[in-house]
mmCIF file of C-alpha atoms in Angstrom:
data_model
loop_
_atom_site.group_PDB
_atom_site.id
_atom_site.type_symbol
_atom_site.label_atom_id
_atom_site.label_comp_id
_atom_site.label_asym_id
_atom_site.label_seq_id
_atom_site.Cartn_x
_atom_site.Cartn_y
_atom_site.Cartn_z
ATOM 1 C CA MET A 1 57.836 -36.021 75.804
ATOM 2 C CA THR A 2 60.660 -35.202 78.198
ATOM 3 C CA ASP A 3 63.513 -32.801 77.487
ATOM 4 C CA ARG A 4 65.929 -35.693 77.159
ATOM 5 C CA ASP A 5 67.329 -35.943 73.632
ATOM 6 C CA PRO A 6 66.807 -39.426 72.111
ATOM 7 C CA ARG A 7 70.344 -39.190 70.731
ATOM 8 C CA ALA A 8 71.559 -39.466 74.325
ATOM 9 C CA VAL A 9 71.339 -43.240 73.852
ATOM 10 C CA GLY A 10 74.848 -43.012 72.484
ATOM 11 C CA THR A 11 76.022 -41.973 75.937
ATOM 12 C CA GLY A 12 74.353 -44.939 77.605
ATOM 13 C CA GLU A 13 71.010 -43.267 78.416
ATOM 14 C CA GLN A 14 67.738 -44.769 77.279
ATOM 15 C CA PRO A 15 66.096 -42.667 74.535
ATOM 16 C CA SER A 16 62.770 -40.975 75.175
ATOM 17 C CA LEU A 17 60.594 -41.777 72.177
ATOM 18 C CA VAL A 18 57.100 -40.569 71.252
ATOM 19 C CA GLU A 19 54.545 -43.301 70.447
ATOM 20 C CA PRO A 20 57.206 -45.495 68.834
ATOM 21 C CA VAL A 21 56.215 -48.185 66.358
ATOM 22 C CA LEU A 22 58.629 -51.094 65.939
ATOM 23 C CA ILE A 23 59.304 -52.543 62.468
ATOM 24 C CA ALA A 24 61.312 -55.765 62.246
ATOM 25 C CA ALA A 25 62.722 -57.953 59.482
ATOM 26 C CA PHE A 26 64.979 -60.995 59.687
ATOM 27 C CA GLU A 27 67.222 -62.493 57.040
ATOM 28 C CA GLY A 28 66.887 -66.197 56.309
ATOM 29 C CA TRP A 29 63.827 -68.433 56.044
ATOM 30 C CA ASN A 30 61.395 -65.480 56.370
ATOM 31 C CA ASP A 31 63.076 -63.399 53.669
ATOM 32 C CA ALA A 32 62.464 -64.760 50.153
ATOM 33 C CA GLY A 33 64.232 -62.643 47.569
ATOM 34 C CA GLU A 34 65.706 -60.620 50.451
ATOM 35 C CA ALA A 35 62.565 -58.504 50.132
ATOM 36 C CA ALA A 36 61.957 -57.914 53.850
ATOM 37 C CA SER A 37 65.599 -57.215 54.766
ATOM 38 C CA THR A 38 65.978 -54.914 51.735
ATOM 39 C CA ALA A 39 62.879 -52.953 52.762
ATOM 40 C CA LEU A 40 64.131 -52.632 56.345
ATOM 41 C CA GLU A 41 67.579 -51.538 55.195
ATOM 42 C CA HIS A 42 65.963 -48.928 52.941
ATOM 43 C CA LEU A 43 63.965 -47.544 55.882
ATOM 44 C CA GLU A 44 67.137 -47.256 57.943
ATOM 45 C CA LEU A 45 68.855 -45.243 55.220
ATOM 46 C CA SER A 46 65.841 -43.136 54.188
ATOM 47 C CA TRP A 47 64.962 -42.153 57.734
ATOM 48 C CA ASP A 48 68.599 -41.682 58.841
ATOM 49 C CA ALA A 49 68.180 -44.197 61.663
ATOM 50 C CA GLN A 50 70.519 -43.890 64.632
ATOM 51 C CA PRO A 51 72.061 -46.953 66.350
ATOM 52 C CA LEU A 52 70.279 -47.939 69.511
ATOM 53 C CA THR A 53 71.590 -51.286 70.713
ATOM 54 C CA SER A 54 72.285 -54.823 69.537
ATOM 55 C CA ILE A 55 71.587 -58.352 70.750
ATOM 56 C CA ASP A 56 74.564 -60.289 72.093
ATOM 57 C CA PRO A 57 74.828 -63.089 69.497
ATOM 58 C CA GLU A 58 76.592 -65.566 71.814
ATOM 59 C CA GLU A 59 73.398 -67.228 73.064
ATOM 60 C CA TYR A 60 71.404 -67.309 69.827
ATOM 61 C CA TYR A 61 73.643 -67.979 66.831
ATOM 62 C CA ASP A 62 75.671 -70.947 65.643
ATOM 63 C CA PHE A 63 78.843 -69.250 64.417
ATOM 64 C CA GLN A 64 79.581 -72.115 62.030
ATOM 65 C CA VAL A 65 76.338 -71.186 60.267
ATOM 66 C CA THR A 66 76.202 -67.451 60.903
ATOM 67 C CA ARG A 67 79.897 -66.691 60.719
ATOM 68 C CA PRO A 68 81.442 -63.421 61.908
ATOM 69 C CA HIS A 69 83.080 -61.194 59.289
ATOM 70 C CA VAL A 70 86.638 -59.939 59.231
ATOM 71 C CA LYS A 71 86.986 -56.278 58.276
ATOM 72 C CA LEU A 72 89.989 -54.027 57.812
ATOM 73 C CA SER A 73 90.144 -50.823 59.828
ATOM 74 C CA ASP A 74 92.371 -48.055 58.425
ATOM 75 C CA GLY A 75 93.570 -50.607 55.879
ATOM 76 C CA VAL A 76 95.752 -52.321 58.478
ATOM 77 C CA THR A 77 93.980 -53.450 61.650
ATOM 78 C CA ARG A 78 91.786 -56.519 61.331
ATOM 79 C CA LYS A 79 88.459 -56.277 63.114
ATOM 80 C CA ILE A 80 85.856 -58.983 63.811
ATOM 81 C CA GLU A 81 82.222 -58.016 63.214
ATOM 82 C CA TRP A 82 79.669 -60.385 64.733
ATOM 83 C CA GLN A 83 76.486 -61.007 62.754
ATOM 84 C CA THR A 84 73.508 -60.364 65.005
ATOM 85 C CA THR A 85 70.265 -58.414 65.442
ATOM 86 C CA ARG A 86 70.494 -54.627 65.802
ATOM 87 C CA LEU A 87 68.034 -51.974 66.915
ATOM 88 C CA SER A 88 67.979 -48.389 65.681
ATOM 89 C CA TRP A 89 65.553 -45.484 65.959
ATOM 90 C CA ALA A 90 64.370 -42.616 63.775
ATOM 91 C CA THR A 91 61.779 -39.862 63.622
ATOM 92 C CA LEU A 92 58.881 -40.514 61.256
ATOM 93 C CA PRO A 93 59.008 -37.825 58.519
ATOM 94 C CA GLY A 94 56.567 -34.969 59.028
ATOM 95 C CA THR A 95 55.626 -36.073 62.562
ATOM 96 C CA ASP A 96 56.941 -35.934 66.116
ATOM 97 C CA ARG A 97 56.572 -39.719 66.440
ATOM 98 C CA HIS A 98 59.391 -42.225 66.401
ATOM 99 C CA VAL A 99 60.050 -45.642 64.934
ATOM 100 C CA VAL A 100 62.303 -48.434 66.202
ATOM 101 C CA LEU A 101 63.841 -50.579 63.464
ATOM 102 C CA VAL A 102 64.978 -54.145 64.148
ATOM 103 C CA SER A 103 67.289 -55.595 61.519
ATOM 104 C CA GLY A 104 68.712 -59.041 62.071
ATOM 105 C CA ILE A 105 69.279 -62.640 61.130
ATOM 106 C CA GLU A 106 66.965 -65.445 62.136
ATOM 107 C CA PRO A 107 68.544 -67.012 65.266
ATOM 108 C CA ASN A 108 69.864 -70.564 65.123
ATOM 109 C CA MET A 109 68.748 -71.457 68.656
ATOM 110 C CA ARG A 110 66.826 -70.358 71.808
ATOM 111 C CA TRP A 111 64.098 -68.532 69.926
ATOM 112 C CA ARG A 112 61.869 -68.029 72.967
ATOM 113 C CA ALA A 113 64.679 -66.425 74.952
ATOM 114 C CA PHE A 114 65.550 -64.296 71.927
ATOM 115 C CA CYS A 115 61.965 -63.035 71.715
ATOM 116 C CA ARG A 116 61.869 -62.339 75.458
ATOM 117 C CA GLU A 117 64.947 -60.157 75.065
ATOM 118 C CA LEU A 118 63.320 -58.211 72.246
ATOM 119 C CA ILE A 119 60.125 -57.861 74.294
ATOM 120 C CA GLY A 120 62.255 -56.364 77.071
ATOM 121 C CA HIS A 121 63.449 -53.645 74.689
ATOM 122 C CA ILE A 122 59.866 -53.078 73.523
ATOM 123 C CA GLU A 123 58.707 -52.516 77.084
ATOM 124 C CA ARG A 124 61.613 -50.221 78.008
ATOM 125 C CA LEU A 125 61.159 -48.081 74.894
ATOM 126 C CA GLY A 126 57.380 -47.849 75.234
ATOM 127 C CA VAL A 127 56.651 -49.370 71.818
ATOM 128 C CA THR A 128 52.937 -49.083 71.020
ATOM 129 C CA LYS A 129 52.706 -51.335 67.967
ATOM 130 C CA VAL A 130 54.848 -53.945 66.202
ATOM 131 C CA ILE A 131 54.972 -54.555 62.446
ATOM 132 C CA THR A 132 57.018 -57.455 61.109
ATOM 133 C CA LEU A 133 58.003 -57.898 57.483
ATOM 134 C CA GLY A 134 58.428 -61.168 55.644
ATOM 135 C CA ALA A 135 58.494 -62.666 52.162
ATOM 136 C CA LEU A 136 57.715 -66.138 50.882
ATOM 137 C CA LEU A 137 57.978 -68.048 47.605
ATOM 138 C CA THR A 138 54.621 -68.656 45.938
ATOM 139 C CA GLU A 139 53.073 -69.312 42.527
ATOM 140 C CA VAL A 140 52.769 -65.707 41.349
ATOM 141 C CA PRO A 141 53.953 -64.218 38.032
ATOM 142 C CA HIS A 142 56.800 -61.714 38.117
ATOM 143 C CA THR A 143 54.937 -59.517 35.613
ATOM 144 C CA ARG A 144 52.082 -58.641 37.975
ATOM 145 C CA PRO A 145 52.082 -56.306 41.004
ATOM 146 C CA THR A 146 53.602 -58.084 43.984
ATOM 147 C CA PRO A 147 50.854 -59.393 46.313
ATOM 148 C CA VAL A 148 51.319 -58.403 49.948
ATOM 149 C CA ASN A 149 49.227 -60.068 52.636
ATOM 150 C CA GLY A 150 48.557 -58.393 55.963
ATOM 151 C CA ILE A 151 48.223 -60.921 58.753
ATOM 152 C CA SER A 152 46.943 -60.478 62.299
ATOM 153 C CA TRP A 153 47.262 -62.908 65.149
ATOM 154 C CA ASP A 154 44.318 -61.773 67.265
ATOM 155 C CA ALA A 155 40.881 -60.234 66.826
ATOM 156 C CA ASP A 156 41.914 -56.834 68.215
ATOM 157 C CA SER A 157 44.695 -56.417 65.653
ATOM 158 C CA PHE A 158 42.335 -57.537 62.910
ATOM 159 C CA LYS A 159 39.825 -54.793 63.762
ATOM 160 C CA SER A 160 42.280 -51.948 64.389
ATOM 161 C CA MET A 161 44.709 -52.595 61.531
ATOM 162 C CA GLY A 162 42.391 -53.909 58.857
ATOM 163 C CA THR A 163 44.311 -57.143 58.315
ATOM 164 C CA GLU A 164 43.264 -60.776 58.236
ATOM 165 C CA PRO A 165 43.553 -63.536 60.828
ATOM 166 C CA SER A 166 46.117 -66.105 59.760
ATOM 167 C CA ASN A 167 44.794 -69.525 58.754
ATOM 168 C CA TYR A 168 48.234 -70.941 57.845
ATOM 169 C CA GLU A 169 49.304 -74.200 59.444
ATOM 170 C CA GLY A 170 52.787 -75.645 59.006
ATOM 171 C CA PRO A 171 56.477 -74.833 59.570
ATOM 172 C CA THR A 172 57.173 -71.260 60.578
ATOM 173 C CA GLY A 173 60.041 -68.863 61.293
ATOM 174 C CA ILE A 174 61.166 -66.281 63.806
ATOM 175 C CA VAL A 175 58.761 -63.657 62.387
ATOM 176 C CA ALA A 176 55.712 -65.671 63.494
ATOM 177 C CA VAL A 177 57.280 -66.640 66.824
ATOM 178 C CA PHE A 178 58.205 -63.038 67.607
ATOM 179 C CA GLN A 179 54.775 -61.779 66.591
ATOM 180 C CA GLN A 180 53.035 -64.261 68.859
ATOM 181 C CA ALA A 181 55.369 -63.266 71.711
ATOM 182 C CA CYS A 182 54.320 -59.639 71.209
ATOM 183 C CA VAL A 183 50.626 -60.530 71.310
ATOM 184 C CA GLU A 184 51.123 -62.574 74.475
ATOM 185 C CA ALA A 185 52.917 -59.581 76.014
ATOM 186 C CA GLY A 186 49.937 -57.354 75.219
ATOM 187 C CA VAL A 187 51.561 -55.438 72.341
ATOM 188 C CA PRO A 188 49.447 -55.071 69.153
ATOM 189 C CA ALA A 189 51.297 -56.873 66.370
ATOM 190 C CA MET A 190 50.787 -57.679 62.723
ATOM 191 C CA SER A 191 52.879 -58.600 59.719
ATOM 192 C CA TYR A 192 53.126 -57.957 56.000
ATOM 193 C CA TRP A 193 54.239 -60.771 53.728
ATOM 194 C CA ALA A 194 55.275 -60.214 50.110
ATOM 195 C CA GLU A 195 54.788 -63.056 47.634
ATOM 196 C CA VAL A 196 57.877 -63.734 45.506
ATOM 197 C CA PRO A 197 57.810 -65.860 42.306
ATOM 198 C CA HIS A 198 59.218 -69.254 43.211
ATOM 199 C CA TYR A 199 60.784 -69.741 39.765
ATOM 200 C CA VAL A 200 63.091 -66.729 40.216
ATOM 201 C CA SER A 201 66.458 -67.748 41.624
ATOM 202 C CA GLN A 202 68.071 -64.302 41.725
ATOM 203 C CA ALA A 203 69.090 -63.217 45.219
ATOM 204 C CA ARG A 204 67.340 -59.848 45.522
ATOM 205 C CA VAL A 205 63.821 -59.033 44.370
ATOM 206 C CA PRO A 206 63.555 -55.218 44.668
ATOM 207 C CA LYS A 207 60.003 -55.265 43.294
ATOM 208 C CA ALA A 208 58.821 -57.146 46.385
ATOM 209 C CA ALA A 209 60.731 -54.751 48.667
ATOM 210 C CA VAL A 210 58.932 -51.795 47.065
ATOM 211 C CA ALA A 211 55.569 -53.488 47.645
ATOM 212 C CA LEU A 212 56.365 -53.919 51.345
ATOM 213 C CA LEU A 213 57.413 -50.275 51.636
ATOM 214 C CA HIS A 214 54.087 -49.176 50.172
ATOM 215 C CA ARG A 215 52.292 -51.130 52.898
ATOM 216 C CA ILE A 216 54.460 -49.452 55.545
ATOM 217 C CA GLU A 217 53.367 -46.095 54.121
ATOM 218 C CA GLU A 218 49.738 -47.107 54.521
ATOM 219 C CA ALA A 219 50.183 -48.508 58.012
ATOM 220 C CA LEU A 220 52.028 -45.452 59.369
ATOM 221 C CA ASP A 221 50.393 -42.823 57.143
ATOM 222 C CA VAL A 222 53.782 -41.387 56.123
ATOM 223 C CA GLU A 223 55.668 -41.097 52.864
ATOM 224 C CA VAL A 224 58.635 -43.396 52.347
ATOM 225 C CA PRO A 225 61.086 -42.028 49.734
ATOM 226 C CA LEU A 226 61.840 -44.952 47.438
ATOM 227 C CA GLY A 227 65.070 -43.620 45.909
ATOM 228 C CA GLY A 228 66.400 -45.922 43.203
ATOM 229 C CA LEU A 229 64.338 -48.957 44.202
ATOM 230 C CA PRO A 230 61.593 -48.488 41.552
ATOM 231 C CA GLU A 231 64.228 -48.379 38.798
ATOM 232 C CA ALA A 232 65.903 -51.463 40.253
ATOM 233 C CA ALA A 233 62.507 -53.189 40.329
ATOM 234 C CA GLU A 234 61.890 -52.388 36.660
ATOM 235 C CA GLU A 235 65.327 -53.671 35.694
ATOM 236 C CA TRP A 236 64.729 -56.856 37.691
ATOM 237 C CA GLU A 237 61.417 -57.458 35.919
ATOM 238 C CA ARG A 238 62.977 -56.892 32.487
ATOM 239 C CA THR A 239 65.798 -59.304 33.276
ATOM 240 C CA VAL A 240 63.453 -62.033 34.504
ATOM 241 C CA SER A 241 61.199 -61.550 31.458
ATOM 242 C CA GLU A 242 64.171 -61.991 29.133
ATOM 243 C CA MET A 243 65.159 -65.178 30.938
ATOM 244 C CA ALA A 244 61.574 -66.508 30.808
ATOM 245 C CA ASP A 245 61.196 -65.690 27.089
ATOM 246 C CA ALA A 246 64.297 -67.719 26.353
ATOM 247 C CA ASP A 247 62.677 -70.884 27.762
ATOM 248 C CA ASP A 248 59.428 -72.120 26.162
ATOM 249 C CA GLU A 249 58.386 -74.091 29.233
ATOM 250 C CA VAL A 250 58.932 -71.197 31.638
ATOM 251 C CA ARG A 251 57.223 -68.735 29.276
ATOM 252 C CA GLU A 252 54.113 -70.922 29.110
ATOM 253 C CA TYR A 253 54.127 -71.364 32.888
ATOM 254 C CA VAL A 254 54.271 -67.583 33.408
ATOM 255 C CA ARG A 255 51.371 -67.137 30.970
ATOM 256 C CA GLN A 256 49.262 -69.571 32.993
ATOM 257 C CA LEU A 257 50.104 -67.750 36.217
ATOM 258 C CA GLU A 258 49.114 -64.427 34.633
ATOM 259 C CA GLU A 259 45.718 -65.826 33.637
ATOM 260 C CA GLN A 260 45.127 -67.146 37.152
ATOM 261 C CA ALA A 261 46.121 -63.768 38.625
ATOM 262 C CA GLN A 262 43.738 -61.903 36.330
ATOM 263 C CA GLU A 263 40.842 -64.150 37.337
ATOM 264 C CA SER A 264 41.673 -63.709 41.012
ATOM 265 C CA ASP A 265 41.943 -59.910 40.621
ATOM 266 C CA ALA A 266 38.530 -59.770 38.944
ATOM 267 C CA GLU A 267 36.906 -61.721 41.782
ATOM 268 C CA GLU A 268 38.562 -59.576 44.460
ATOM 269 C CA ALA A 269 37.594 -56.344 42.672
ATOM 270 C CA GLU A 270 33.963 -57.450 42.533
ATOM 271 C CA VAL A 271 33.896 -58.219 46.261
ATOM 272 C CA GLU A 272 35.687 -54.965 47.125
ATOM 273 C CA LEU A 273 33.287 -52.924 44.992
ATOM 274 C CA ARG A 274 30.326 -54.366 46.881
ATOM 275 C CA GLU A 275 31.884 -53.744 50.301
ATOM 276 C CA THR A 276 33.607 -50.379 49.814
ATOM 277 C CA SER A 277 31.680 -47.141 50.345
ATOM 278 C CA GLY A 278 32.343 -43.787 48.697
ATOM 279 C CA ASP A 279 33.411 -42.331 52.061
ATOM 280 C CA THR A 280 36.035 -45.046 52.444
ATOM 281 C CA ILE A 281 37.473 -44.359 48.987
ATOM 282 C CA ALA A 282 37.602 -40.603 49.690
ATOM 283 C CA ALA A 283 39.310 -41.143 53.039
ATOM 284 C CA ASP A 284 41.928 -43.415 51.483
ATOM 285 C CA PHE A 285 42.596 -40.857 48.732
ATOM 286 C CA GLU A 286 43.016 -38.031 51.243
ATOM 287 C CA ARG A 287 45.480 -40.109 53.260
ATOM 288 C CA TYR A 288 47.476 -40.749 50.082
ATOM 289 C CA LEU A 289 47.594 -37.024 49.246
ATOM 290 C CA ARG A 290 48.607 -36.153 52.803
ATOM 291 C CA ARG A 291 51.550 -38.566 52.648
ATOM 292 C CA ARG A 292 52.606 -36.878 49.411
ATOM 293 C CA GLY A 293 52.437 -33.422 50.998
ATOM 294 C CA SER A 294 49.370 -32.060 49.160
ATOM 295 C CA GLY A 295 45.724 -31.640 50.035
ATOM 296 C CA PRO A 296 42.654 -32.466 47.914
ATOM 297 C CA GLY A 297 42.360 -28.864 46.732
ATOM 298 C CA GLU A 298 45.922 -28.767 45.477
ATOM 299 C CA ALA A 299 45.486 -32.061 43.645
ATOM 300 C CA ALA A 300 42.300 -30.882 41.956
ATOM 301 C CA GLY A 301 43.953 -27.717 40.738
ATOM 302 C CA SER A 302 47.079 -29.375 39.415
#
């Protein structure tokens, strides 16, 4: 690492970052229940992310769809804020490594050019790995832990990150396009997708955001302070349960989904038990304790 302070980016200099990992989330089609964008926003706040740069929206957004916002400055002056994609950076807690956070809105046009511009920032900043976040509507019950699927786009990412090759075929969004662009540029890339109950129409699903944050903890081997999100997730689940209980048809549908989830969990647990060694379990437990700031000895004596 050079002596140049990463905060010098504010003066126009490029920051000097140590082994930066890039995490990206985009509002829109890829963001059911606003789970991915909520998780990314939480990381920005928790890690005190500093502004880095932003994408000029002129070439990528239809302003009749993604409209700019009017804000008041000092209660008098009207200011136009353009909705776009922004990059920030932060230091990973307890390490000397850095993270680049990309928070944006799915572009309305010129996706390949948009991805090339992001790849340019990745190359200039020396990003070593890319993690994208997404969320989709599926047939899962709101009462169960939120499923999160890790998806890789090439064999190398599958081996090094312990995720699965994607076998999905069909319409896709900017998350998949950007991830493929990273792979083609030689940057290891993978994504985490949270499954959100399709029968829930509420805007935000904090429970799914928490599930994504837990996967970020595992991927980066750091602790992510969750703040008030777990309480918000519990309140969300209670509210949805009350709504479901008030409708006989929905209540029965949720019961069927719970039964299917239990059967699936039992099958997965059986497979995992056969394939997981004691050393693997111990290593995972030690990583968990390290993220929480305690070693195995401290945990045993507590």
